Coordinates of C-alpha atoms in Angstrom, one line a residue:
M716 CA 0.0 0.0 0.0
P717 CA 1.5 3.4 -1.0
I718 CA 2.2 6.0 1.7
A719 CA 0.0 8.8 0.4
T720 CA -2.7 11.3 1.2
V721 CA -5.7 10.4 -1.0
N722 CA -8.7 12.6 -0.5
P723 CA -11.7 10.2 0.0
A724 CA -14.2 13.0 -1.0
N725 CA -12.9 12.9 -4.6
G726 CA -10.3 10.2 -4.9
E727 CA -7.5 12.7 -5.7
T728 CA -4.0 11.8 -4.6
L729 CA -2.6 14.9 -2.9
K730 CA 0.8 13.9 -1.5
T731 CA 3.0 10.8 -1.7
Y732 CA 5.9 9.8 0.4
E733 CA 8.8 7.4 0.1
A734 CA 9.0 4.8 2.8
M735 CA 12.0 5.0 5.1
G736 CA 14.9 2.7 4.2
E737 CA 16.7 0.3 6.5
E738 CA 19.4 2.9 7.3
E739 CA 16.9 5.5 8.5
I740 CA 15.0 3.0 10.5
E741 CA 18.2 1.9 12.2
R742 CA 19.1 5.5 12.9
R743 CA 15.8 6.1 14.6
L744 CA 16.0 2.9 16.7
Q745 CA 19.4 3.9 17.9
L746 CA 18.1 7.3 18.8
A747 CA 15.1 5.9 20.6
E748 CA 17.3 3.6 22.7
A749 CA 19.9 6.3 23.5
T750 CA 17.2 8.9 24.4
F751 CA 15.4 6.4 26.7
R752 CA 18.5 6.1 28.9
T753 CA 18.3 9.8 29.8
Y754 CA 14.6 10.4 29.5
R755 CA 13.7 7.6 31.9
T756 CA 15.4 9.6 34.7
T757 CA 13.5 12.8 34.2
S758 CA 11.1 13.9 37.0
F759 CA 7.3 13.8 36.8
E760 CA 7.4 17.5 37.0
E761 CA 9.5 17.8 33.9
R762 CA 7.5 15.3 32.0
A763 CA 4.3 17.1 32.9
R764 CA 5.8 20.4 31.8
L765 CA 6.6 19.0 28.4
L766 CA 3.2 17.3 27.9
N767 CA 1.3 20.4 29.0
R768 CA 3.3 22.4 26.4
A769 CA 2.4 19.8 23.8
A770 CA -1.2 20.3 24.6
E771 CA -0.7 24.0 24.0
V772 CA 0.9 23.4 20.7
L773 CA -1.9 21.2 19.6
D774 CA -4.5 23.8 20.7
E775 CA -2.7 26.4 18.5
A776 CA -2.7 24.0 15.5
Q777 CA -6.2 22.7 15.9
Q778 CA -7.7 24.3 12.9
D779 CA -4.9 23.3 10.5
I780 CA -4.6 19.7 11.7
A781 CA -8.4 19.3 11.6
R782 CA -8.4 20.1 7.9
V783 CA -5.5 17.7 7.4
M784 CA -7.3 14.8 9.1
T785 CA -10.5 15.5 7.1
T786 CA -8.6 15.6 3.8
E787 CA -6.7 12.4 4.6
M788 CA -9.5 10.2 6.0
G789 CA -12.8 12.0 5.4
K790 CA -14.2 12.8 8.9
P791 CA -16.4 15.9 9.1
V792 CA -14.2 18.8 10.0
K793 CA -16.2 19.7 13.0
Q794 CA -15.6 16.2 14.4
A795 CA -11.9 16.6 13.5
R796 CA -11.6 19.8 15.6
A797 CA -13.3 18.0 18.5
E798 CA -10.8 15.1 18.2
A799 CA -7.9 17.5 18.5
A800 CA -9.4 19.2 21.5
K801 CA -10.0 15.8 23.1
C802 CA -6.3 14.9 22.6
A803 CA -5.2 18.1 24.3
K804 CA -7.5 17.4 27.2
A805 CA -6.1 13.9 27.6
M806 CA -2.5 15.2 27.6
R807 CA -3.4 17.6 30.4
W808 CA -5.1 14.9 32.3
Y809 CA -2.1 12.6 32.3
A810 CA 0.2 15.5 33.0
G811 CA -1.8 16.2 36.1
H812 CA -2.4 12.6 37.3
A813 CA 0.5 10.4 36.2
E814 CA 2.7 10.9 39.3
A815 CA -0.1 9.8 41.6
L816 CA -1.1 6.9 39.3
L817 CA 2.5 5.6 39.4
A818 CA 3.3 6.4 43.0
D819 CA 5.3 3.8 44.9
E820 CA 3.0 1.3 46.8
E821 CA 3.7 0.3 50.4
P822 CA 2.6 -3.2 51.4
S823 CA 1.1 -3.5 54.8
E824 CA 3.4 -3.9 57.8
A825 CA 1.8 -7.3 58.5
D826 CA 2.6 -8.6 55.0
V827 CA 6.2 -7.2 55.2
E828 CA 6.8 -8.8 58.5
D829 CA 5.2 -12.1 57.3
S830 CA 7.7 -12.1 54.4
G831 CA 10.6 -11.9 56.8
G832 CA 11.6 -8.4 55.7
A833 CA 12.0 -5.0 57.2
R834 CA 10.7 -2.9 54.3
A835 CA 9.1 -3.4 50.9
R836 CA 7.9 -1.3 48.0
V837 CA 6.3 -1.8 44.6
L838 CA 7.6 0.6 41.9
Y839 CA 6.4 1.3 38.4
R840 CA 9.4 1.7 36.1
P841 CA 9.4 2.4 32.4
L842 CA 10.1 -0.4 29.9
G843 CA 11.8 1.5 27.1
P844 CA 10.9 2.2 23.4
V845 CA 7.3 1.1 22.7
L846 CA 6.1 0.6 19.1
A847 CA 2.6 1.9 18.4
V848 CA 0.9 0.6 15.3
M849 CA -2.1 2.9 14.8
P850 CA -5.1 3.2 12.5
W851 CA -6.5 6.0 10.3
N852 CA -10.0 6.4 11.8
F853 CA -9.0 8.6 14.7
P854 CA -5.6 9.5 13.5
L855 CA -4.8 11.9 16.4
W856 CA -6.7 10.4 19.3
Q857 CA -5.5 6.8 18.9
V858 CA -1.9 8.0 19.0
I859 CA -2.3 10.4 21.9
R860 CA -4.1 8.0 24.1
F861 CA -0.9 5.8 23.8
A862 CA 1.7 8.5 23.7
A863 CA 0.5 10.7 26.7
P864 CA 0.6 7.9 29.3
A865 CA 3.7 6.3 27.8
L866 CA 5.7 9.5 27.9
M867 CA 4.5 10.3 31.4
A868 CA 5.7 6.8 32.5
G869 CA 9.2 7.5 31.1
N870 CA 9.0 5.5 28.0
V871 CA 9.7 6.7 24.5
G872 CA 7.5 6.1 21.5
L873 CA 7.9 4.8 17.9
L874 CA 4.8 5.4 15.7
K875 CA 4.0 3.3 12.7
H876 CA 0.8 5.0 11.5
A877 CA -1.7 3.9 8.9
S878 CA -0.3 4.5 5.4
N879 CA -3.2 6.8 4.3
V880 CA -2.6 9.4 7.0
P881 CA 1.1 10.3 6.5
Q882 CA 0.6 14.0 7.1
T883 CA -1.0 13.4 10.4
A884 CA 1.7 11.0 11.4
L885 CA 4.4 13.6 10.6
F886 CA 2.5 16.3 12.4
L887 CA 2.5 14.2 15.6
E888 CA 6.3 13.8 15.5
D889 CA 6.6 17.6 15.0
L890 CA 4.1 18.3 17.7
F891 CA 6.3 16.7 20.4
H892 CA 9.4 18.3 19.0
Q893 CA 7.9 21.7 19.1
A894 CA 6.8 21.1 22.7
G895 CA 10.5 20.7 23.7
Y896 CA 10.9 16.9 23.8
T897 CA 14.3 15.7 22.6
H898 CA 13.9 14.1 19.2
G899 CA 14.2 10.5 20.3
C900 CA 11.3 10.7 22.7
F901 CA 8.7 10.3 19.9
Q902 CA 9.4 9.4 16.4
T903 CA 7.3 8.6 13.3
L904 CA 8.4 5.7 11.3
L905 CA 7.1 6.3 7.8
V906 CA 7.1 2.7 6.7
G907 CA 4.7 0.1 5.2
S908 CA 3.1 -2.7 7.1
G909 CA 5.7 -5.1 5.8
A910 CA 8.4 -3.4 8.0
I911 CA 6.5 -4.0 11.3
D912 CA 7.7 -7.5 11.9
D913 CA 11.5 -6.6 11.7
I914 CA 11.0 -3.5 13.9
L915 CA 9.1 -5.5 16.5
R916 CA 11.7 -8.2 16.5
D917 CA 14.5 -5.7 17.2
E918 CA 15.7 -6.1 20.8
R919 CA 15.7 -2.4 21.4
V920 CA 11.9 -2.3 21.0
K921 CA 10.5 -3.5 24.4
A922 CA 6.7 -3.6 23.8
A923 CA 4.0 -2.8 21.3
T924 CA 0.5 -1.5 21.2
L925 CA -1.9 -1.9 18.2
T926 CA -5.3 -0.5 17.4
G927 CA -6.7 -1.9 14.2
S928 CA -8.1 -4.9 12.5
E929 CA -8.2 -8.4 13.9
P930 CA -5.7 -9.8 11.2
A931 CA -3.3 -7.0 12.0
G932 CA -3.6 -7.7 15.8
R933 CA -3.0 -11.4 15.2
A934 CA 0.2 -10.6 13.2
V935 CA 1.6 -8.3 15.9
A936 CA 0.6 -10.6 18.7
S937 CA 2.2 -13.5 17.0
T938 CA 5.5 -11.7 16.5
A939 CA 5.5 -10.2 20.0
G940 CA 4.7 -13.6 21.5
D941 CA 7.6 -15.2 19.6
M942 CA 9.9 -12.5 21.0
V943 CA 8.2 -12.6 24.5
K944 CA 7.2 -8.9 24.4
K945 CA 4.3 -7.2 26.0
T946 CA 1.4 -6.1 23.8
V947 CA -1.9 -4.3 24.2
L948 CA -4.4 -4.9 21.4
E949 CA -7.6 -2.9 20.7
L950 CA -9.2 -4.6 17.7
G951 CA -12.7 -4.6 16.1
G952 CA -16.0 -4.1 17.7
S953 CA -19.7 -4.8 16.9
D954 CA -21.2 -3.1 19.9
P955 CA -24.8 -3.9 20.9
Y956 CA -27.3 -1.2 21.8
L957 CA -30.1 -2.6 23.9
V958 CA -33.4 -0.8 24.2
M959 CA -35.9 -1.9 26.8
P960 CA -39.6 -0.7 27.3
S961 CA -38.9 1.5 30.3
A962 CA -36.3 3.5 28.4
D963 CA -36.9 7.0 27.0
I964 CA -37.5 5.7 23.5
D965 CA -37.3 9.1 21.8
R966 CA -34.0 9.9 23.4
A967 CA -32.7 6.4 22.8
A968 CA -33.4 6.7 19.1
E969 CA -31.9 10.1 18.8
V970 CA -28.6 9.1 20.5
A971 CA -28.6 5.8 18.4
V972 CA -28.2 7.9 15.2
T973 CA -25.1 9.6 16.6
A974 CA -23.8 6.4 18.1
R975 CA -23.9 4.7 14.7
V976 CA -22.7 7.4 12.4
Q977 CA -20.0 9.1 14.5
N978 CA -16.8 9.4 12.4
N979 CA -18.8 8.3 9.3
G980 CA -19.6 5.1 11.2
Q981 CA -15.9 4.1 11.1
S982 CA -15.4 3.6 14.8
C983 CA -14.7 0.4 16.7
I984 CA -16.9 1.6 19.6
A985 CA -19.7 2.9 17.5
A986 CA -23.0 1.1 18.3
K987 CA -23.7 -1.3 15.4
R988 CA -26.3 -3.8 16.4
F989 CA -29.6 -2.3 17.7
I990 CA -31.5 -4.9 19.8
V991 CA -34.9 -3.6 20.7
H992 CA -37.7 -5.1 22.9
T993 CA -40.6 -6.1 20.8
D994 CA -43.0 -3.9 22.8
V995 CA -41.2 -0.7 21.7
Y996 CA -39.5 -2.0 18.5
D997 CA -41.9 -0.3 16.0
R998 CA -41.7 3.1 17.8
F999 CA -37.9 3.0 18.0
A1000 CA -37.4 1.8 14.5
E1001 CA -39.6 4.6 13.1
R1002 CA -37.7 7.3 14.9
F1003 CA -34.3 5.7 14.3
V1004 CA -34.8 5.3 10.5
A1005 CA -36.2 8.9 10.3
G1006 CA -33.1 10.2 12.1
M1007 CA -30.8 8.3 9.8
K1008 CA -32.6 9.6 6.7
A1009 CA -32.4 13.2 7.9
L1010 CA -28.6 13.2 8.2
K1011 CA -26.7 15.5 5.8
V1012 CA -24.1 13.5 3.7
G1013 CA -21.6 15.6 1.8
D1014 CA -18.3 17.4 1.6
P1015 CA -16.6 16.8 5.0
L1016 CA -15.0 20.2 4.9
E1017 CA -18.4 21.9 5.1
E1018 CA -19.4 22.8 8.6
D1019 CA -22.9 21.4 8.4
T1020 CA -22.0 18.0 7.0
E1021 CA -22.8 15.1 9.4
V1022 CA -21.6 12.1 7.4
G1023 CA -18.6 12.3 5.0
P1024 CA -17.1 9.6 2.7
L1025 CA -15.6 6.4 3.8
S1026 CA -11.8 6.4 4.1
S1027 CA -11.2 4.2 1.0
E1028 CA -12.8 2.6 -2.0
Q1029 CA -12.1 -0.8 -0.6
G1030 CA -13.8 0.1 2.7
R1031 CA -16.9 1.1 0.8
N1032 CA -16.8 -2.1 -1.3
D1033 CA -16.6 -4.2 1.8
L1034 CA -19.5 -2.4 3.5
E1035 CA -21.6 -2.7 0.3
E1036 CA -20.9 -6.4 0.1
L1037 CA -22.3 -7.0 3.6
V1038 CA -25.5 -5.1 2.9
D1039 CA -26.0 -6.8 -0.5
D1040 CA -25.4 -10.2 1.1
A1041 CA -28.0 -9.5 3.8
R1042 CA -30.5 -8.3 1.2
R1043 CA -30.0 -11.4 -0.9
S1044 CA -30.5 -13.5 2.2
G1045 CA -33.9 -11.9 3.1
A1046 CA -33.0 -8.9 5.2
S1047 CA -35.1 -5.7 4.8
V1048 CA -33.2 -2.5 4.0
L1049 CA -35.3 0.3 5.7
C1050 CA -33.2 3.2 4.4
G1051 CA -30.1 3.7 2.4
G1052 CA -28.3 0.6 1.0
E1053 CA -27.6 2.1 -2.5
R1054 CA -24.2 3.6 -3.6
P1055 CA -24.7 7.2 -4.7
D1056 CA -23.5 8.5 -8.0
G1057 CA -20.6 10.9 -8.3
P1058 CA -17.0 11.1 -7.1
G1059 CA -15.8 10.1 -3.6
W1060 CA -16.3 7.0 -1.5
Y1061 CA -19.7 7.9 0.0
Y1062 CA -22.2 5.4 1.3
P1063 CA -25.6 6.5 2.7
P1064 CA -26.8 6.0 6.3
T1065 CA -28.4 2.6 6.2
V1066 CA -30.6 0.5 8.4
V1067 CA -30.9 -3.3 7.8
A1068 CA -33.7 -5.3 9.6
D1069 CA -34.7 -8.9 9.8
V1070 CA -31.1 -10.0 10.2
T1071 CA -30.5 -13.7 10.8
R1072 CA -27.4 -15.5 12.2
E1073 CA -26.6 -16.9 8.8
M1074 CA -25.9 -13.5 7.3
R1075 CA -22.4 -12.1 7.1
I1076 CA -23.6 -8.8 8.5
H1077 CA -24.6 -10.6 11.8
R1078 CA -21.0 -11.9 12.4
E1079 CA -18.8 -9.3 10.7
E1080 CA -18.1 -5.7 11.7
T1081 CA -19.8 -3.0 9.6
F1082 CA -17.2 -0.3 9.4
G1083 CA -19.4 2.5 8.0
P1084 CA -22.8 4.1 8.5
V1085 CA -24.8 0.8 8.4
A1086 CA -26.9 -0.3 11.4
T1087 CA -28.5 -3.7 12.0
L1088 CA -31.9 -3.8 13.8
Y1089 CA -33.0 -6.8 15.9
R1090 CA -36.3 -7.5 17.7
A1091 CA -36.0 -9.2 21.1
A1092 CA -38.9 -10.8 23.0
D1093 CA -37.4 -10.0 26.4
L1094 CA -34.1 -9.1 28.1
D1095 CA -32.9 -12.7 28.0
E1096 CA -33.1 -12.8 24.2
A1097 CA -31.6 -9.3 24.0
V1098 CA -28.6 -10.4 26.0
L1099 CA -28.2 -13.6 23.9
I1100 CA -28.2 -11.6 20.7
A1101 CA -25.8 -9.1 22.1
N1102 CA -23.3 -11.8 23.1
D1103 CA -23.7 -13.7 19.8
S1104 CA -20.7 -11.9 18.4
P1105 CA -17.0 -12.7 18.1
F1106 CA -16.3 -9.2 19.5
G1107 CA -16.7 -7.7 22.9
L1108 CA -15.5 -4.1 23.0
S1109 CA -18.3 -2.0 24.5
S1110 CA -22.1 -2.0 24.9
N1111 CA -25.0 0.3 25.4
V1112 CA -28.2 -0.4 27.5
W1113 CA -31.3 1.8 27.6
T1114 CA -33.6 1.1 30.6
R1115 CA -34.8 2.7 33.8
D1116 CA -35.1 -0.7 35.5
E1117 CA -32.1 -1.1 37.9
A1118 CA -32.6 -4.9 37.9
E1119 CA -32.2 -4.9 34.1
V1120 CA -29.1 -2.7 34.5
D1121 CA -27.6 -5.1 37.0
R1122 CA -28.3 -8.1 34.7
C1123 CA -26.6 -6.4 31.7
V1124 CA -23.6 -5.4 33.7
R1125 CA -23.3 -9.0 34.9
D1126 CA -23.9 -10.8 31.6
L1127 CA -22.9 -8.6 28.7
E1128 CA -19.5 -9.8 27.3
A1129 CA -17.8 -6.4 26.8
G1130 CA -15.1 -4.2 28.1
G1131 CA -17.7 -1.5 28.9
V1132 CA -21.4 -1.1 29.6
F1133 CA -22.8 2.4 29.0
V1134 CA -26.3 2.9 30.5
N1135 CA -28.7 5.4 29.0
G1136 CA -25.9 7.0 26.9
M1137 CA -23.5 6.5 24.1
T1138 CA -20.2 4.7 24.5
A1139 CA -17.3 7.2 24.7
S1140 CA -13.7 7.2 25.8
H1141 CA -12.3 9.4 28.6
P1142 CA -8.8 9.5 30.0
A1143 CA -10.0 8.7 33.5
F1144 CA -11.7 5.4 32.5
P1145 CA -10.0 2.2 31.3
F1146 CA -10.8 1.3 27.6
G1147 CA -10.5 -2.1 25.9
G1148 CA -12.3 -5.3 25.2
V1149 CA -12.6 -9.0 25.4
K1150 CA -12.9 -11.9 23.0
R1151 CA -11.7 -10.9 19.5
S1152 CA -11.8 -7.2 20.4
G1153 CA -8.3 -7.6 22.0
Y1154 CA -6.8 -7.5 25.4
G1155 CA -5.1 -5.1 27.8
R1156 CA -6.4 -1.6 28.6
E1157 CA -5.7 1.9 27.5
L1158 CA -6.3 5.1 29.4
S1159 CA -6.7 5.6 33.2
G1160 CA -4.3 4.2 35.7
H1161 CA -4.7 0.8 34.1
G1162 CA -3.5 2.1 30.7
I1163 CA -0.4 3.9 32.0
R1164 CA 0.7 0.8 34.0
E1165 CA 0.5 -1.5 30.9
F1166 CA 4.0 -0.5 29.8
C1167 CA 5.7 -0.4 33.1
N1168 CA 8.0 -2.8 34.8
I1169 CA 6.2 -3.5 38.1
T1170 CA 9.1 -4.0 40.4
T1171 CA 9.1 -5.4 43.9
V1172 CA 11.8 -3.9 46.2
W1173 CA 12.4 -5.9 49.4
H1174 CA 14.8 -5.2 52.3
G1175 CA 15.8 -7.9 54.8
A1176 CA 15.3 -7.5 58.5

């Protein structure tokens, strides 16, 4: 795959880049290793100063980088600005919380005495250079939610970004340099996916984190496992959205539209499978379909656009195949479902009903503005449908019945349960999934500790 900016709104190639050669990769690996030896000894105060400055630089560049993201992968520019603002917020959060999150832990006196020692501590020490393999759909946020905690923990970062967002990737490297970080603290490796295996096998790279597809996760996990290196994987999602009779149905339907089409529907944590109790199914479906039909699809650089193009022609083809397969197998397409004429990789907001387990759309992730709608006789059936997926990233539950909330929290197979609201990520809360959605956690204290050497220090009596 070429390293290039191709505008998905019209298919025009705007910029192309040569992949880094072996000599440049080697130079950057050497620099990362050398920088880590010094950076790991910096104080939390100094790390926080640098990260806060990076947030300021990002705020200053918000308008420009938002347009770059929109041009590279197609998200509406208003959402791109919001993404940049969210990144600055996360950097400030980690700058203010990392020291407490990584504070030394003191075991109880009774446990120390029982161990035969006089004193003991548990420390969180950095690992070293961490390779981040990141996707195009949130080209700033996915990187910052790795980089902010990693840098605050004393690690250094190596970014292999998606090949269709090279300008964003280079901006990120420049962002940290402008903030005052030495050049080896965060480096972009402008390489194709074929170079990942050799880089991850290099002894100087101590761990890896990947957000992306299941096949990409399998490849990175396999190599890391062979090298006995720590990994965190955030892969696909096909998040369920349960609606029970006691819910505010109008509000549930309104939020459902945003939950499905955020980022043009290209989000792992976007709600994708809408599972509605039969007593309120018709009412919800009517409002949900009306909301999807009312969305403005168009040029993502226009301020009032709500849904832009998909990021690539292949992405649109894949989505179209899922819808067409469902239609041939007996599903009902309540709105959308037809490729529009004209340039760009657009696909309309689509709702598919009467889905059965045999259809591909039931098992595979729909990465675009396509929703599947299910009717459930009761909560038991709703939970069964929700869990009938290879993925388990997040979930949404709409009900005013606390017993139903407790049941869903207990039984839904997911890394998150969002009640009467839309799934979202926040630096204070752990983020990640189960099953084929990956393992490990990002964000919060759990995320910053993923790439730390948790060290026991024991003193004899």
